[in-house]
């Protein structure tokens, strides 16, 4: 919410409505949880034949099980962002339906997964196979490692 409407009063209804208005006016936006769909919509909205991209994922595994108290605290501090996310998800699905999205996208990704340090410019050409990423890597190091298919993914439309 703050990123889309920083000039509006922080946490105000005005900020939320301005963020929704700006999101709706964008020719395209993507949602990570719906990335293949978002990329398909990118192709439709911008009339491009983009069929290749490289998804990157974080090496960390997060535990999504939290106590109801923690969930309530997080929700109370992020009400606007939660509402904006719900709005963005609804808007994305409306746009997909407008373009007759029928869950027809298949990602064909390279099985060779590689990892690299986020600050790769300090260590050019330094990447390694995902299976060589040691469990003994420190939490700080894990935060700075990203992985993805070496040759990326092709976006295919199934018939």
PDB file of C-alpha atoms in Angstrom:
ATOM      1  CA  UNK A   1       0.000   0.000   0.000  1.00  0.00           C
ATOM      2  CA  UNK A   2       2.801   2.366   0.939  1.00  0.00           C
ATOM      3  CA  UNK A   3       4.647   1.643  -2.335  1.00  0.00           C
ATOM      4  CA  UNK A   4       1.638   2.526  -4.504  1.00  0.00           C
ATOM      5  CA  UNK A   5       0.469   5.583  -2.568  1.00  0.00           C
ATOM      6  CA  UNK A   6       3.320   6.967  -0.447  1.00  0.00           C
ATOM      7  CA  UNK A   7       2.043  10.541  -0.462  1.00  0.00           C
ATOM      8  CA  UNK A   8      -1.305   9.679   1.117  1.00  0.00           C
ATOM      9  CA  UNK A   9      -1.581   9.539   4.890  1.00  0.00           C
ATOM     10  CA  UNK A  10       0.003   6.350   6.180  1.00  0.00           C
ATOM     11  CA  UNK A  11      -2.611   3.757   7.077  1.00  0.00           C
ATOM     12  CA  UNK A  12      -5.549   5.886   5.951  1.00  0.00           C
ATOM     13  CA  UNK A  13      -8.518   4.790   3.888  1.00  0.00           C
ATOM     14  CA  UNK A  14      -7.409   7.412   1.348  1.00  0.00           C
ATOM     15  CA  UNK A  15      -4.064   5.628   0.952  1.00  0.00           C
ATOM     16  CA  UNK A  16      -5.748   2.267   0.393  1.00  0.00           C
ATOM     17  CA  UNK A  17      -8.193   3.653  -2.190  1.00  0.00           C
ATOM     18  CA  UNK A  18      -5.416   5.500  -4.042  1.00  0.00           C
ATOM     19  CA  UNK A  19      -3.300   2.326  -4.102  1.00  0.00           C
ATOM     20  CA  UNK A  20      -6.245   0.344  -5.523  1.00  0.00           C
ATOM     21  CA  UNK A  21      -6.881   3.020  -8.148  1.00  0.00           C
ATOM     22  CA  UNK A  22      -3.226   3.010  -9.243  1.00  0.00           C
ATOM     23  CA  UNK A  23      -3.053  -0.774  -9.317  1.00  0.00           C
ATOM     24  CA  UNK A  24      -6.150  -0.918 -11.504  1.00  0.00           C
ATOM     25  CA  UNK A  25      -4.625   1.681 -13.877  1.00  0.00           C
ATOM     26  CA  UNK A  26      -1.452  -0.385 -14.384  1.00  0.00           C
ATOM     27  CA  UNK A  27      -1.291  -2.098 -17.737  1.00  0.00           C
ATOM     28  CA  UNK A  28       0.179  -5.154 -16.016  1.00  0.00           C
ATOM     29  CA  UNK A  29       1.216  -6.371 -12.589  1.00  0.00           C
ATOM     30  CA  UNK A  30       2.197  -9.795 -11.357  1.00  0.00           C
ATOM     31  CA  UNK A  31       1.528 -11.794  -8.228  1.00  0.00           C
ATOM     32  CA  UNK A  32       4.185 -14.272  -7.158  1.00  0.00           C
ATOM     33  CA  UNK A  33       1.697 -16.940  -6.067  1.00  0.00           C
ATOM     34  CA  UNK A  34       0.176 -16.751  -9.560  1.00  0.00           C
ATOM     35  CA  UNK A  35       3.399 -16.283 -11.511  1.00  0.00           C
ATOM     36  CA  UNK A  36       2.676 -18.469 -14.572  1.00  0.00           C
ATOM     37  CA  UNK A  37      -0.722 -16.787 -14.872  1.00  0.00           C
ATOM     38  CA  UNK A  38       0.869 -13.361 -14.390  1.00  0.00           C
ATOM     39  CA  UNK A  39       3.420 -14.043 -17.142  1.00  0.00           C
ATOM     40  CA  UNK A  40       0.672 -15.298 -19.470  1.00  0.00           C
ATOM     41  CA  UNK A  41      -1.234 -12.068 -18.805  1.00  0.00           C
ATOM     42  CA  UNK A  42       1.951 -10.091 -19.516  1.00  0.00           C
ATOM     43  CA  UNK A  43       2.044 -11.728 -22.951  1.00  0.00           C
ATOM     44  CA  UNK A  44      -1.595 -10.858 -23.583  1.00  0.00           C
ATOM     45  CA  UNK A  45      -1.577  -7.282 -22.294  1.00  0.00           C
ATOM     46  CA  UNK A  46       1.678  -6.264 -23.984  1.00  0.00           C
ATOM     47  CA  UNK A  47       1.063  -8.333 -27.114  1.00  0.00           C
ATOM     48  CA  UNK A  48       4.418 -10.043 -26.961  1.00  0.00           C
ATOM     49  CA  UNK A  49       5.441 -13.596 -27.724  1.00  0.00           C
ATOM     50  CA  UNK A  50       7.456 -13.897 -24.533  1.00  0.00           C
ATOM     51  CA  UNK A  51       7.761 -17.589 -23.885  1.00  0.00           C
ATOM     52  CA  UNK A  52      10.875 -17.878 -21.747  1.00  0.00           C
ATOM     53  CA  UNK A  53      11.725 -16.707 -18.281  1.00  0.00           C
ATOM     54  CA  UNK A  54      13.823 -17.837 -15.371  1.00  0.00           C
ATOM     55  CA  UNK A  55      12.025 -18.273 -12.097  1.00  0.00           C
ATOM     56  CA  UNK A  56      14.276 -17.712  -9.125  1.00  0.00           C
ATOM     57  CA  UNK A  57      13.486 -19.116  -5.747  1.00  0.00           C
ATOM     58  CA  UNK A  58      14.891 -18.625  -2.304  1.00  0.00           C
ATOM     59  CA  UNK A  59      16.797 -21.496  -0.734  1.00  0.00           C
ATOM     60  CA  UNK A  60      15.102 -20.954   2.629  1.00  0.00           C
ATOM     61  CA  UNK A  61      12.153 -23.054   3.705  1.00  0.00           C
ATOM     62  CA  UNK A  62       9.683 -21.148   5.848  1.00  0.00           C
ATOM     63  CA  UNK A  63       7.378 -22.599   8.464  1.00  0.00           C
ATOM     64  CA  UNK A  64       3.937 -21.156   7.729  1.00  0.00           C
ATOM     65  CA  UNK A  65       2.413 -22.557  10.925  1.00  0.00           C
ATOM     66  CA  UNK A  66       2.079 -19.713  13.395  1.00  0.00           C
ATOM     67  CA  UNK A  67       0.014 -19.308  16.517  1.00  0.00           C
ATOM     68  CA  UNK A  68      -3.394 -17.650  16.311  1.00  0.00           C
ATOM     69  CA  UNK A  69      -2.038 -14.856  18.524  1.00  0.00           C
ATOM     70  CA  UNK A  70       0.853 -14.187  16.124  1.00  0.00           C
ATOM     71  CA  UNK A  71      -1.540 -14.325  13.145  1.00  0.00           C
ATOM     72  CA  UNK A  72      -3.861 -11.799  14.818  1.00  0.00           C
ATOM     73  CA  UNK A  73      -0.970  -9.435  15.564  1.00  0.00           C
ATOM     74  CA  UNK A  74       0.313  -9.661  11.988  1.00  0.00           C
ATOM     75  CA  UNK A  75      -3.159  -9.169  10.523  1.00  0.00           C
ATOM     76  CA  UNK A  76      -3.877  -6.172  12.763  1.00  0.00           C
ATOM     77  CA  UNK A  77      -0.649  -4.477  11.641  1.00  0.00           C
ATOM     78  CA  UNK A  78      -1.127  -5.272   7.950  1.00  0.00           C
ATOM     79  CA  UNK A  79      -4.862  -4.758   7.356  1.00  0.00           C
ATOM     80  CA  UNK A  80      -4.417  -2.489   4.360  1.00  0.00           C
ATOM     81  CA  UNK A  81      -1.808  -4.687   2.698  1.00  0.00           C
ATOM     82  CA  UNK A  82      -4.022  -7.744   3.189  1.00  0.00           C
ATOM     83  CA  UNK A  83      -6.989  -5.896   1.671  1.00  0.00           C
ATOM     84  CA  UNK A  84      -4.855  -4.616  -1.229  1.00  0.00           C
ATOM     85  CA  UNK A  85      -3.531  -8.142  -1.881  1.00  0.00           C
ATOM     86  CA  UNK A  86      -7.098  -9.502  -1.976  1.00  0.00           C
ATOM     87  CA  UNK A  87      -8.058  -6.707  -4.376  1.00  0.00           C
ATOM     88  CA  UNK A  88      -5.003  -7.385  -6.585  1.00  0.00           C
ATOM     89  CA  UNK A  89      -5.785 -11.104  -6.695  1.00  0.00           C
ATOM     90  CA  UNK A  90      -9.401 -10.394  -7.679  1.00  0.00           C
ATOM     91  CA  UNK A  91      -8.260  -7.896 -10.323  1.00  0.00           C
ATOM     92  CA  UNK A  92      -5.718 -10.363 -11.730  1.00  0.00           C
ATOM     93  CA  UNK A  93      -8.389 -13.054 -12.072  1.00  0.00           C
ATOM     94  CA  UNK A  94     -10.787 -10.600 -13.729  1.00  0.00           C
ATOM     95  CA  UNK A  95      -8.110  -9.761 -16.292  1.00  0.00           C
ATOM     96  CA  UNK A  96      -7.325 -13.433 -16.848  1.00  0.00           C
ATOM     97  CA  UNK A  97     -11.008 -14.128 -17.473  1.00  0.00           C
ATOM     98  CA  UNK A  98     -11.197 -11.171 -19.873  1.00  0.00           C
ATOM     99  CA  UNK A  99      -8.463 -12.811 -21.946  1.00  0.00           C
ATOM    100  CA  UNK A 100     -10.113 -16.232 -21.619  1.00  0.00           C
ATOM    101  CA  UNK A 101      -7.491 -17.839 -19.411  1.00  0.00           C
ATOM    102  CA  UNK A 102      -8.194 -21.531 -19.178  1.00  0.00           C
ATOM    103  CA  UNK A 103      -5.317 -22.849 -17.091  1.00  0.00           C
ATOM    104  CA  UNK A 104      -3.581 -23.783 -20.320  1.00  0.00           C
ATOM    105  CA  UNK A 105      -0.021 -22.783 -19.448  1.00  0.00           C
ATOM    106  CA  UNK A 106       2.621 -25.378 -18.723  1.00  0.00           C
ATOM    107  CA  UNK A 107       6.129 -24.501 -17.591  1.00  0.00           C
ATOM    108  CA  UNK A 108       8.846 -26.725 -18.924  1.00  0.00           C
ATOM    109  CA  UNK A 109      11.910 -26.009 -16.792  1.00  0.00           C
ATOM    110  CA  UNK A 110      15.496 -27.153 -16.988  1.00  0.00           C
ATOM    111  CA  UNK A 111      16.110 -29.895 -14.401  1.00  0.00           C
ATOM    112  CA  UNK A 112      19.605 -28.553 -13.754  1.00  0.00           C
ATOM    113  CA  UNK A 113      19.088 -26.201 -10.798  1.00  0.00           C
ATOM    114  CA  UNK A 114      21.907 -23.824  -9.940  1.00  0.00           C
ATOM    115  CA  UNK A 115      22.398 -21.433  -7.053  1.00  0.00           C
ATOM    116  CA  UNK A 116      24.361 -18.232  -6.706  1.00  0.00           C
ATOM    117  CA  UNK A 117      25.047 -15.519  -4.179  1.00  0.00           C
ATOM    118  CA  UNK A 118      22.817 -12.436  -4.461  1.00  0.00           C
ATOM    119  CA  UNK A 119      25.928 -10.257  -4.586  1.00  0.00           C
ATOM    120  CA  UNK A 120      27.242 -12.206  -7.580  1.00  0.00           C
ATOM    121  CA  UNK A 121      28.916  -9.089  -8.974  1.00  0.00           C
ATOM    122  CA  UNK A 122      31.526  -9.519  -6.251  1.00  0.00           C
ATOM    123  CA  UNK A 123      32.140 -13.093  -7.436  1.00  0.00           C
ATOM    124  CA  UNK A 124      31.513 -13.234 -11.185  1.00  0.00           C
ATOM    125  CA  UNK A 125      30.771 -16.630 -12.744  1.00  0.00           C
ATOM    126  CA  UNK A 126      30.380 -18.229  -9.336  1.00  0.00           C
ATOM    127  CA  UNK A 127      27.400 -20.530  -9.272  1.00  0.00           C
ATOM    128  CA  UNK A 128      27.001 -24.115  -8.221  1.00  0.00           C
ATOM    129  CA  UNK A 129      24.614 -27.003  -8.525  1.00  0.00           C
ATOM    130  CA  UNK A 130      21.670 -26.943  -6.120  1.00  0.00           C
ATOM    131  CA  UNK A 131      22.502 -30.404  -4.791  1.00  0.00           C
ATOM    132  CA  UNK A 132      25.916 -29.099  -3.697  1.00  0.00           C
ATOM    133  CA  UNK A 133      24.307 -26.480  -1.430  1.00  0.00           C
ATOM    134  CA  UNK A 134      25.331 -27.698   1.959  1.00  0.00           C
ATOM    135  CA  UNK A 135      22.974 -27.994   4.900  1.00  0.00           C
ATOM    136  CA  UNK A 136      25.776 -26.486   6.961  1.00  0.00           C
ATOM    137  CA  UNK A 137      25.366 -23.104   5.277  1.00  0.00           C
ATOM    138  CA  UNK A 138      24.770 -20.446   7.938  1.00  0.00           C
ATOM    139  CA  UNK A 139      21.346 -18.735   8.106  1.00  0.00           C
ATOM    140  CA  UNK A 140      22.944 -15.459   6.940  1.00  0.00           C
ATOM    141  CA  UNK A 141      24.486 -17.166   3.927  1.00  0.00           C
ATOM    142  CA  UNK A 142      21.156 -18.859   3.106  1.00  0.00           C
ATOM    143  CA  UNK A 143      19.437 -15.462   3.029  1.00  0.00           C
ATOM    144  CA  UNK A 144      21.857 -14.402   0.312  1.00  0.00           C
ATOM    145  CA  UNK A 145      21.606 -17.470  -1.910  1.00  0.00           C
ATOM    146  CA  UNK A 146      19.091 -17.750  -4.728  1.00  0.00           C
ATOM    147  CA  UNK A 147      18.465 -20.682  -7.028  1.00  0.00           C
ATOM    148  CA  UNK A 148      16.754 -21.321 -10.336  1.00  0.00           C
ATOM    149  CA  UNK A 149      16.764 -23.535 -13.441  1.00  0.00           C
ATOM    150  CA  UNK A 150      20.103 -23.072 -15.233  1.00  0.00           C
ATOM    151  CA  UNK A 151      18.530 -22.764 -18.686  1.00  0.00           C
ATOM    152  CA  UNK A 152      15.280 -21.216 -17.388  1.00  0.00           C
ATOM    153  CA  UNK A 153      11.774 -22.273 -18.293  1.00  0.00           C
ATOM    154  CA  UNK A 154       9.719 -22.265 -21.440  1.00  0.00           C
ATOM    155  CA  UNK A 155       6.107 -21.218 -21.168  1.00  0.00           C
ATOM    156  CA  UNK A 156       4.054 -23.595 -23.281  1.00  0.00           C
ATOM    157  CA  UNK A 157       0.362 -23.434 -24.044  1.00  0.00           C
ATOM    158  CA  UNK A 158      -1.206 -26.873 -23.806  1.00  0.00           C
ATOM    159  CA  UNK A 159      -3.989 -27.706 -26.220  1.00  0.00           C
TER     160      UNK A 159
END
